[in-house]
PDB file of C-alpha atoms in Angstrom:
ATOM      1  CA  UNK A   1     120.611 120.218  83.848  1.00 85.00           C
ATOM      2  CA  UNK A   2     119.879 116.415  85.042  1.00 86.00           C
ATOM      3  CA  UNK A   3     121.131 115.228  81.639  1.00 89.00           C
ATOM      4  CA  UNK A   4     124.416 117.014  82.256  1.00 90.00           C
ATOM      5  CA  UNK A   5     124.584 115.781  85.868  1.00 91.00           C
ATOM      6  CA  UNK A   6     124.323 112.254  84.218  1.00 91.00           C
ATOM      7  CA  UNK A   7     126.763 112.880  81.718  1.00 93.00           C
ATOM      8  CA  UNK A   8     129.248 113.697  84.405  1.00 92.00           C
ATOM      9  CA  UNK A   9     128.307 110.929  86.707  1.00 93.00           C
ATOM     10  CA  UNK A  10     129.036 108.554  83.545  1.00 93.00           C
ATOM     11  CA  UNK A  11     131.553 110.400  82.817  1.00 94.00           C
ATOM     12  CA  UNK A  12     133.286 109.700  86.929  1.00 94.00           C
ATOM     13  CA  UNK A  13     131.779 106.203  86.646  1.00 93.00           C
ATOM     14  CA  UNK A  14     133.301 105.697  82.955  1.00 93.00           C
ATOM     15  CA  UNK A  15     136.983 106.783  84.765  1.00 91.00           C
ATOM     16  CA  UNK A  16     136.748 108.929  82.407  1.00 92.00           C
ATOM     17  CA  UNK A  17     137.546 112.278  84.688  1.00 86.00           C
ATOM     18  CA  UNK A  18     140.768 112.835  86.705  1.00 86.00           C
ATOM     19  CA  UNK A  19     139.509 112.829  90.387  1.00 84.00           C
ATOM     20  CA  UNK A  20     139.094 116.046  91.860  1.00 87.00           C
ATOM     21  CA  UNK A  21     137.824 117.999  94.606  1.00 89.00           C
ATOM     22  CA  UNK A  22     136.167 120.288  92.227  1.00 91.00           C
ATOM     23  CA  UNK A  23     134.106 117.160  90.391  1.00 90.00           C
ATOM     24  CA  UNK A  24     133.394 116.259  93.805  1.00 92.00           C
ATOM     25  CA  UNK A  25     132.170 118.992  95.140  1.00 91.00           C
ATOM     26  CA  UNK A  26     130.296 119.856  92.282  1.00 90.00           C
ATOM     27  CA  UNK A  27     128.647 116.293  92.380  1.00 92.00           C
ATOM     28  CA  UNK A  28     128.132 115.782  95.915  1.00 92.00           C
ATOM     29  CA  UNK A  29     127.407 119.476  97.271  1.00 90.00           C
ATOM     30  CA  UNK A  30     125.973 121.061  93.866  1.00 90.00           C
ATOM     31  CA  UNK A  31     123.997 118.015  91.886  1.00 92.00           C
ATOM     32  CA  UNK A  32     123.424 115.895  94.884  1.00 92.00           C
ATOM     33  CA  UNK A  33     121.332 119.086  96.280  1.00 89.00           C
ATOM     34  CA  UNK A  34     119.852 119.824  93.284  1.00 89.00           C
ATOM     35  CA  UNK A  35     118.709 116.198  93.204  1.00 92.00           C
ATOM     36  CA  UNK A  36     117.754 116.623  96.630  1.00 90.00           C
ATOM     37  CA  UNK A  37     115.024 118.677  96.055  1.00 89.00           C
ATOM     38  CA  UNK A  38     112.857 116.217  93.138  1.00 88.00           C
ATOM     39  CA  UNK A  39     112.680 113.165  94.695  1.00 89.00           C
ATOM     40  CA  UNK A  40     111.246 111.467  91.635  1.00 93.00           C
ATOM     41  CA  UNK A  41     114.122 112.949  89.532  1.00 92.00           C
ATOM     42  CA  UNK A  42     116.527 111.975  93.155  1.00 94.00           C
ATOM     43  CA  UNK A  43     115.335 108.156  92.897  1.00 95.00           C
ATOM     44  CA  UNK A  44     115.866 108.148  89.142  1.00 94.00           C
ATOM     45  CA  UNK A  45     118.900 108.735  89.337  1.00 95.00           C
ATOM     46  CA  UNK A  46     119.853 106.720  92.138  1.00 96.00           C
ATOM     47  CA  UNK A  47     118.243 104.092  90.423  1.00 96.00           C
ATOM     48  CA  UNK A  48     120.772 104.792  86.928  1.00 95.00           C
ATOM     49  CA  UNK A  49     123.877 105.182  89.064  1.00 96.00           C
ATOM     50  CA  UNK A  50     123.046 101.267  90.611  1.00 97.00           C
ATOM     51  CA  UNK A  51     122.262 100.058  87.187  1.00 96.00           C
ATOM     52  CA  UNK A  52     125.501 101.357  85.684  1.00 96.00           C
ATOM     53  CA  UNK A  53     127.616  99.707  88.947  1.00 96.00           C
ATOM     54  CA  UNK A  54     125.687  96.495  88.672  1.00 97.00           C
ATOM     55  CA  UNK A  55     125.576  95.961  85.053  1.00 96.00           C
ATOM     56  CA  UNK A  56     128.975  93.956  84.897  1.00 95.00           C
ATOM     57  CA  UNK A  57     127.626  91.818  87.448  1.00 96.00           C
ATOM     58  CA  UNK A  58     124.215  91.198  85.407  1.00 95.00           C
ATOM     59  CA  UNK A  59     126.296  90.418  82.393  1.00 95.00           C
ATOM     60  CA  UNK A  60     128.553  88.143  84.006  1.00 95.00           C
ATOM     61  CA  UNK A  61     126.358  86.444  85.672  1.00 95.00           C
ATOM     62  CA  UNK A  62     123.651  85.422  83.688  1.00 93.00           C
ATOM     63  CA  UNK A  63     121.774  82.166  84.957  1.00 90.00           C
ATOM     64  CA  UNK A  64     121.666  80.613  81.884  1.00 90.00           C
ATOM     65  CA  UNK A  65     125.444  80.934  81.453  1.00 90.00           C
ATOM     66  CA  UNK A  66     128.172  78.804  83.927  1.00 91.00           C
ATOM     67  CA  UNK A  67     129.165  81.558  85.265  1.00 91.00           C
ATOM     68  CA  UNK A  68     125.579  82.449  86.425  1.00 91.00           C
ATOM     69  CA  UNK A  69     125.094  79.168  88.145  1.00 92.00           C
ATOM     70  CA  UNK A  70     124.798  77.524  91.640  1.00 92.00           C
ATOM     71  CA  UNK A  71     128.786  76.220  91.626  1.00 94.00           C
ATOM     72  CA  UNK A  72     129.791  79.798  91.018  1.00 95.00           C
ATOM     73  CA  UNK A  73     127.282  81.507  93.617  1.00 96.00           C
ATOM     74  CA  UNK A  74     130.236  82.122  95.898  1.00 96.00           C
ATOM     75  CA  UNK A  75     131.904  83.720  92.926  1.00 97.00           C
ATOM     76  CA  UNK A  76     129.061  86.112  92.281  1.00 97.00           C
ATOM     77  CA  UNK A  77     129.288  87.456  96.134  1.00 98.00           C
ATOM     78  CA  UNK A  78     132.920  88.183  95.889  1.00 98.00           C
ATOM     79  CA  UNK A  79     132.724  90.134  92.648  1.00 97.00           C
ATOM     80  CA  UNK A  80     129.650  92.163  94.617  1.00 98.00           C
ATOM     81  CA  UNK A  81     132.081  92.438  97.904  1.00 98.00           C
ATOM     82  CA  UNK A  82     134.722  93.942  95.442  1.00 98.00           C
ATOM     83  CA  UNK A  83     132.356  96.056  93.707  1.00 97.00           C
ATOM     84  CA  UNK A  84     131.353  97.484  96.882  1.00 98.00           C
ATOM     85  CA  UNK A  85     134.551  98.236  97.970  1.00 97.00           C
ATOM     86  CA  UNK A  86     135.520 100.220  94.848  1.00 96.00           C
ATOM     87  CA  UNK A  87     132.690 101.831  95.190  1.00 97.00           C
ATOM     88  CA  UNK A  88     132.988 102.682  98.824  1.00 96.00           C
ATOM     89  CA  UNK A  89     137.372 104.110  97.617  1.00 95.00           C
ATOM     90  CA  UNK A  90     136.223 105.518  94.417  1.00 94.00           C
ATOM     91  CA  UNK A  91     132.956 107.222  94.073  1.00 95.00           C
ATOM     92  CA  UNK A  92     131.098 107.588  97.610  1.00 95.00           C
ATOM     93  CA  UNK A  93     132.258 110.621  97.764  1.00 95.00           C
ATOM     94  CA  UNK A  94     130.669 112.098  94.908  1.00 95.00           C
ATOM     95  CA  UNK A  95     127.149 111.559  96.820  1.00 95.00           C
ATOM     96  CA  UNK A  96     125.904 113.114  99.770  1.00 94.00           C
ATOM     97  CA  UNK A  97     125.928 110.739 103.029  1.00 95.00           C
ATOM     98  CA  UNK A  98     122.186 110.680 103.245  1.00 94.00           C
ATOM     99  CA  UNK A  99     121.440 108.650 100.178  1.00 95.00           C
ATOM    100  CA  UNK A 100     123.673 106.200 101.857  1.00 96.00           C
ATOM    101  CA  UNK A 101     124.937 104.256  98.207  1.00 97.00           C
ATOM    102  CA  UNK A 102     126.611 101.469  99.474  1.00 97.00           C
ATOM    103  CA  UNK A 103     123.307 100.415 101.620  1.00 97.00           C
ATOM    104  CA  UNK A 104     121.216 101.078  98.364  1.00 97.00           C
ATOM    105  CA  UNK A 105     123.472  99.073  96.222  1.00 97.00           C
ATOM    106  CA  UNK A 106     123.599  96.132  98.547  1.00 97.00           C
ATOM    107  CA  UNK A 107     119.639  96.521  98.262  1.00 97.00           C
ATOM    108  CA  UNK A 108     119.792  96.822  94.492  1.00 97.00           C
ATOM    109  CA  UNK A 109     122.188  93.400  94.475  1.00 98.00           C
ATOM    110  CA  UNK A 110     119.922  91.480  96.892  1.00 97.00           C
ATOM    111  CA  UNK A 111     117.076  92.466  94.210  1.00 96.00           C
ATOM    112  CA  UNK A 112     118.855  91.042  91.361  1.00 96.00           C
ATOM    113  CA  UNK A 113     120.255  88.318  93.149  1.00 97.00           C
ATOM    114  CA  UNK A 114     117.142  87.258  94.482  1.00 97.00           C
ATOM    115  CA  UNK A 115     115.748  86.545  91.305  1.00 95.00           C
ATOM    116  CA  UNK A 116     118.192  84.778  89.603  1.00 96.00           C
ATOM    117  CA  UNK A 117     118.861  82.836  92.768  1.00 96.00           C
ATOM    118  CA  UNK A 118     115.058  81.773  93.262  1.00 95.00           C
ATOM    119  CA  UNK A 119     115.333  80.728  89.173  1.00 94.00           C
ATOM    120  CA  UNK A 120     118.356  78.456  89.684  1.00 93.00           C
ATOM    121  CA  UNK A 121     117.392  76.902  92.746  1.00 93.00           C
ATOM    122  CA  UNK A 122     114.176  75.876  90.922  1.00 91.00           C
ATOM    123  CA  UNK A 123     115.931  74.662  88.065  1.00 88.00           C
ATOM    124  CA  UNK A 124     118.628  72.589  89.679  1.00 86.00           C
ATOM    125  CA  UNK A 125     116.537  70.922  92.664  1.00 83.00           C
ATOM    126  CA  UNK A 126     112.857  70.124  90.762  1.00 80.00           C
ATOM    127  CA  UNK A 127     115.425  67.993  88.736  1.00 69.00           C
ATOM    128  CA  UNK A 128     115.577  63.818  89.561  1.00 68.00           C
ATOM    129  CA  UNK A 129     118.838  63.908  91.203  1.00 77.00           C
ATOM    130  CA  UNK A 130     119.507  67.159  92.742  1.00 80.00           C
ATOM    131  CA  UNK A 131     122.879  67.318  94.683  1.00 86.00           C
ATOM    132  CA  UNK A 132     122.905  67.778  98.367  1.00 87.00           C
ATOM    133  CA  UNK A 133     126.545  68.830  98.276  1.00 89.00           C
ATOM    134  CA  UNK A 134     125.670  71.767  96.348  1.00 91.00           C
ATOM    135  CA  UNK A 135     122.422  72.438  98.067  1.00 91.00           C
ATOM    136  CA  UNK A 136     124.592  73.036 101.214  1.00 91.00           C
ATOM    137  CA  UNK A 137     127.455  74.320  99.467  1.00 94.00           C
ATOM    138  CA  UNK A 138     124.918  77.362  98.297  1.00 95.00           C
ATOM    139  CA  UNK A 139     123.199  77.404 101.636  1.00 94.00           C
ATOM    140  CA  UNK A 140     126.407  78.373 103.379  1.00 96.00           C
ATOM    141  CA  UNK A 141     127.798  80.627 101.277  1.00 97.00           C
ATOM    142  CA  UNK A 142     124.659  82.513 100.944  1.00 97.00           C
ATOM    143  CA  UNK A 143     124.575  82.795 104.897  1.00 97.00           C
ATOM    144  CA  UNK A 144     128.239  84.103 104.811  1.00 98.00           C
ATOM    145  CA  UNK A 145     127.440  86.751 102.547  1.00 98.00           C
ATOM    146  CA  UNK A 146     124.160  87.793 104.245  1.00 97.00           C
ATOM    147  CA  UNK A 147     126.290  87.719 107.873  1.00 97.00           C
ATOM    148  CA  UNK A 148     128.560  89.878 105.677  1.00 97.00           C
ATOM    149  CA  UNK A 149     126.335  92.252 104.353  1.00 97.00           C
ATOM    150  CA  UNK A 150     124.531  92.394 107.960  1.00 96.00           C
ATOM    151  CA  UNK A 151     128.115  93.110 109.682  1.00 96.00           C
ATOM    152  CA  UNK A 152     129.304  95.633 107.099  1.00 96.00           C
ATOM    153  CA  UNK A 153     125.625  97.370 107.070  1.00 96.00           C
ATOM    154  CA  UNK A 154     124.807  96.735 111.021  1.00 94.00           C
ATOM    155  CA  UNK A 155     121.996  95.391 110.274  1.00 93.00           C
ATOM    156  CA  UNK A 156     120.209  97.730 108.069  1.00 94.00           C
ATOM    157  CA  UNK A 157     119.486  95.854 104.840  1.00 92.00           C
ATOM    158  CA  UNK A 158     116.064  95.815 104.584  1.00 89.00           C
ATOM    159  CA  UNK A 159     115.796  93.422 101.491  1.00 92.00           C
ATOM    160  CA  UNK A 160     114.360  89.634 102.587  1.00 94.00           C
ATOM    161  CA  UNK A 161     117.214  87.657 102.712  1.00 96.00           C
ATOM    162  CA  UNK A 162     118.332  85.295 100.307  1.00 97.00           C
ATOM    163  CA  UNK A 163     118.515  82.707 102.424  1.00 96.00           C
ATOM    164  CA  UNK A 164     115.171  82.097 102.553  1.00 96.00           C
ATOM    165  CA  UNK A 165     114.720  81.429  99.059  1.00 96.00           C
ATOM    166  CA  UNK A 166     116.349  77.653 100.186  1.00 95.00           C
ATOM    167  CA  UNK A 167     113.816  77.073 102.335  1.00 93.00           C
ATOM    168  CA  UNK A 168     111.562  75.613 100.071  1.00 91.00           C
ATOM    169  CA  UNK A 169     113.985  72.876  99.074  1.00 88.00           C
ATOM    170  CA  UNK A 170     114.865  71.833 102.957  1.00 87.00           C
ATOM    171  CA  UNK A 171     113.162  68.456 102.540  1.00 84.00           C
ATOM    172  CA  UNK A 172     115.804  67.729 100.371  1.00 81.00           C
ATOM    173  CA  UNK A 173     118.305  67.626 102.742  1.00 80.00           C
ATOM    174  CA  UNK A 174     116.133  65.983 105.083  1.00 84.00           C
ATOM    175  CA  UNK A 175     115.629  63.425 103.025  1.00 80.00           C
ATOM    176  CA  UNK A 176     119.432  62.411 102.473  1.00 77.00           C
ATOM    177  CA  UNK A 177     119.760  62.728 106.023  1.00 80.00           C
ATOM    178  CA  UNK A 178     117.140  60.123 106.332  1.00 81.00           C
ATOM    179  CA  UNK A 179     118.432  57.938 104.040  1.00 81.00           C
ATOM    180  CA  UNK A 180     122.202  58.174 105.077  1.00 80.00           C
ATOM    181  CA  UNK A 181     120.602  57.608 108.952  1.00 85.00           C
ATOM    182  CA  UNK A 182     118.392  54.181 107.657  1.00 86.00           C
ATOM    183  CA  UNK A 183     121.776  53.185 105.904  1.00 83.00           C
TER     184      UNK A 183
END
């Protein structure tokens, strides 16, 4: 049964089935249930559902690709904005309200944002000459897209912010603040 209740969920994810209210109902009031009662079976395949939605976004942006890196950043949110609002038109309503998806998704994307994020900052400010323009650049769009996600959620993201993952590298600033203040 859960391998045919993945089939169709590919299947709805894929585009591959005409939208109807049967598919839906079957999804959200028959599988969803069913799910409902095996929580480990539930989570599993919550957890395959948010791997099939993000997996564009892992593939695109890769950190050791251009489009994976710092200048982009602002890129990567948008693309996760849009995903979650074809998400929110297309297939929330083939899950029950309680799993709440779009929360669990913005979770899932903090996850794998946070790690990539944490791997580039690294990268580009252990470096000699690490630009303050992008520093800040990052730093702000990050904040926009947390104030986004906090807006859109109200406030009930749990994941740590990303934000905080620039922390770390604040002496940098201060330091060309210093320097631009001696000058």
């Amino acid at each position: 049964i859960i391998n045919n209740v993945r089939k169709l969920y590919m299947q709805v994810l894929d585009n591959k089935l005409q939208p109807s209210e049967t598919i839906e109902k079957q999804l959200r009031d028959g599988a969803c249930e069913l799910l409902d009662s095996e929580s480990k079976t539930k989570t599993e395949m919550i957890d395959w559902v948010l791997g099939k939605l993000l997996y564009e976004i892992k593939e695109i942006f890769q950190i050791d690709d251009e489009a994976g890196s710092l200048e982009n950043l602002s890129r990567r949110y948008m693309f996760f904005k849009k995903l979650l609002n074809n998400f929110n038109s297309k297939y929330a309503i083939y899950f029950l309200p309680s799993w709440e998806m779009p929360l669990q998704l913005a979770n899932k994307f903090f996850q794998l944002t946070r790690n990539d994020l944490k791997a580039l900052l690294h990268k580009e400010f252990k470096g000699t000459e690490p630009s303050i323009d992008l520093f800040m650049q990052s730093l702000q769009v990050t904040l926009d897209f947390e104030k986004y996600i906090d807006v859109r959620f109200s406030n009930k993201c749990k994941e740590e912010k990303l934000s905080k993952l620039f922390e770390p590298y604040l002496s940098l600033w201060v330091s060309h603040q210093d320097k631009m203040m001696e000058n």
